[in-house]
Amino acid sequence: MAPRHRHRRTTAVTALAAVALIVPVGVGCSAVEKALDCAQLAVEITNDVDDLQDALSGAAADPQDADKILDALDKDVDKVGDRTDSADVGKAVDDLQKALDNVQKSVDSGKHPDMTPVRDAAGELTGVCSP
């Protein structure tokens, strides 16, 4: 009996997956495009956060590189905010922007910034942007 039960579960999962693929098409291309844009930008932001961490770490800390990366992050965060109307994405964008502002203040004052809030907010954004 176990194989038959497993077959039903597999069939149900397959049917749900098919519905999940079809529903976005019914919603419209613009919604799918927005979700994909958000996901792509979230990946870019995560990569920028990694680059920022590298620029700020150890003896090789370079404030000029950090400033360039912070500028790139600001632009990408603005793009995400402009391209979606999701409340969850909006909150994640706000949290990330606040964390980036704190990093910028630390860099400007010559202090080593705490990157934990930036990584946490970038992770939150990646989670809410996942299609």
CSV table of C-alpha atoms in Angstrom, one decimal:
chain,number,residue,atom,x,y,z
A,1,MET,CA,0.0,0.0,0.0
A,2,ALA,CA,2.9,2.4,0.6
A,3,PRO,CA,3.8,2.7,-3.1
A,4,ARG,CA,0.2,3.6,-4.0
A,5,HIS,CA,0.1,6.3,-1.3
A,6,ARG,CA,3.5,7.6,-2.5
A,7,HIS,CA,2.2,7.7,-6.1
A,8,ARG,CA,-0.8,9.8,-5.0
A,9,ARG,CA,1.4,12.2,-3.1
A,10,THR,CA,3.7,12.5,-6.2
A,11,THR,CA,0.7,13.2,-8.4
A,12,ALA,CA,-0.6,15.8,-6.1
A,13,VAL,CA,2.7,17.6,-5.8
A,14,THR,CA,3.1,17.5,-9.6
A,15,ALA,CA,-0.4,19.0,-10.0
A,16,LEU,CA,0.3,21.7,-7.5
A,17,ALA,CA,3.6,22.5,-9.3
A,18,ALA,CA,1.8,22.8,-12.6
A,19,VAL,CA,-0.8,25.1,-11.1
A,20,ALA,CA,1.9,27.2,-9.6
A,21,LEU,CA,3.5,27.6,-13.0
A,22,ILE,CA,0.2,28.4,-14.7
A,23,VAL,CA,-1.1,30.9,-12.2
A,24,PRO,CA,1.6,33.5,-12.8
A,25,VAL,CA,0.8,33.4,-16.5
A,26,GLY,CA,-2.8,34.2,-15.7
A,27,VAL,CA,-1.7,37.0,-13.4
A,28,GLY,CA,0.1,38.7,-16.3
A,29,CYS,CA,3.5,39.1,-17.7
A,30,SER,CA,4.2,42.3,-15.9
A,31,ALA,CA,3.8,40.7,-12.5
A,32,VAL,CA,6.2,37.9,-13.4
A,33,GLU,CA,8.6,40.3,-14.9
A,34,LYS,CA,8.5,42.4,-11.7
A,35,ALA,CA,9.2,39.3,-9.6
A,36,LEU,CA,12.1,38.3,-11.8
A,37,ASP,CA,13.5,41.8,-11.8
A,38,CYS,CA,13.3,41.9,-8.0
A,39,ALA,CA,15.0,38.5,-7.7
A,40,GLN,CA,17.8,39.5,-10.1
A,41,LEU,CA,18.4,42.8,-8.3
A,42,ALA,CA,18.4,41.0,-5.0
A,43,VAL,CA,21.2,38.7,-6.2
A,44,GLU,CA,23.1,41.8,-7.5
A,45,ILE,CA,22.7,43.4,-4.1
A,46,THR,CA,23.9,40.3,-2.3
A,47,ASN,CA,27.0,40.3,-4.5
A,48,ASP,CA,27.5,44.0,-3.8
A,49,VAL,CA,27.2,43.3,0.0
A,50,ASP,CA,29.9,40.7,-0.3
A,51,ASP,CA,32.1,43.1,-2.3
A,52,LEU,CA,31.5,45.8,0.4
A,53,GLN,CA,32.5,43.3,3.1
A,54,ASP,CA,35.7,42.6,1.2
A,55,ALA,CA,36.5,46.3,0.8
A,56,LEU,CA,36.0,46.9,4.5
A,57,SER,CA,37.8,44.0,5.9
A,58,GLY,CA,41.3,43.7,7.4
A,59,ALA,CA,44.3,45.8,6.6
A,60,ALA,CA,43.3,46.0,2.9
A,61,ALA,CA,40.3,48.3,3.9
A,62,ASP,CA,39.8,50.8,1.1
A,63,PRO,CA,37.3,53.6,1.9
A,64,GLN,CA,37.2,54.7,-1.8
A,65,ASP,CA,36.2,51.1,-2.9
A,66,ALA,CA,33.6,51.1,-0.1
A,67,ASP,CA,32.2,54.4,-1.3
A,68,LYS,CA,31.9,53.1,-4.9
A,69,ILE,CA,30.2,49.9,-3.7
A,70,LEU,CA,27.9,51.8,-1.4
A,71,ASP,CA,26.9,54.0,-4.4
A,72,ALA,CA,26.2,50.9,-6.5
A,73,LEU,CA,24.2,49.4,-3.6
A,74,ASP,CA,22.1,52.6,-3.3
A,75,LYS,CA,21.3,52.5,-7.0
A,76,ASP,CA,20.3,48.8,-6.9
A,77,VAL,CA,18.2,49.3,-3.8
A,78,ASP,CA,16.4,52.2,-5.5
A,79,LYS,CA,15.8,50.0,-8.5
A,80,VAL,CA,14.2,47.3,-6.4
A,81,GLY,CA,12.0,49.9,-4.7
A,82,ASP,CA,10.9,51.4,-8.0
A,83,ARG,CA,10.1,48.1,-9.7
A,84,THR,CA,7.8,46.5,-7.2
A,85,ASP,CA,4.8,47.5,-5.2
A,86,SER,CA,5.0,44.6,-2.7
A,87,ALA,CA,4.8,45.8,1.0
A,88,ASP,CA,7.2,43.0,2.0
A,89,VAL,CA,9.8,44.2,-0.6
A,90,GLY,CA,9.2,47.8,0.5
A,91,LYS,CA,10.0,46.9,4.1
A,92,ALA,CA,13.1,44.9,3.2
A,93,VAL,CA,14.3,47.8,1.0
A,94,ASP,CA,13.7,50.3,3.9
A,95,ASP,CA,15.6,48.0,6.3
A,96,LEU,CA,18.5,47.7,3.8
A,97,GLN,CA,18.6,51.4,3.1
A,98,LYS,CA,18.8,52.2,6.9
A,99,ALA,CA,21.6,49.6,7.3
A,100,LEU,CA,23.5,51.1,4.3
A,101,ASP,CA,23.1,54.6,5.7
A,102,ASN,CA,24.7,53.4,9.0
A,103,VAL,CA,27.6,51.8,7.1
A,104,GLN,CA,28.1,55.0,5.1
A,105,LYS,CA,28.2,57.1,8.3
A,106,SER,CA,30.7,54.7,9.9
A,107,VAL,CA,32.9,54.9,6.7
A,108,ASP,CA,32.7,58.7,6.6
A,109,SER,CA,33.8,58.9,10.2
A,110,GLY,CA,36.7,56.5,9.7
A,111,LYS,CA,35.1,53.7,11.9
A,112,HIS,CA,34.8,50.1,11.0
A,113,PRO,CA,31.1,49.5,10.3
A,114,ASP,CA,29.0,46.6,11.6
A,115,MET,CA,27.9,44.7,8.4
A,116,THR,CA,25.5,42.3,10.2
A,117,PRO,CA,22.4,44.5,9.7
A,118,VAL,CA,23.3,44.9,6.0
A,119,ARG,CA,23.7,41.2,5.5
A,120,ASP,CA,20.5,40.5,7.4
A,121,ALA,CA,18.5,43.0,5.4
A,122,ALA,CA,20.0,41.7,2.1
A,123,GLY,CA,19.0,38.2,3.1
A,124,GLU,CA,15.5,39.5,3.9
A,125,LEU,CA,15.3,41.1,0.5
A,126,THR,CA,16.4,38.0,-1.2
A,127,GLY,CA,13.8,36.0,0.6
A,128,VAL,CA,10.9,38.3,-0.3
A,129,CYS,CA,12.1,38.7,-3.9
A,130,SER,CA,12.4,35.0,-4.6
A,131,PRO,CA,9.9,34.0,-7.3
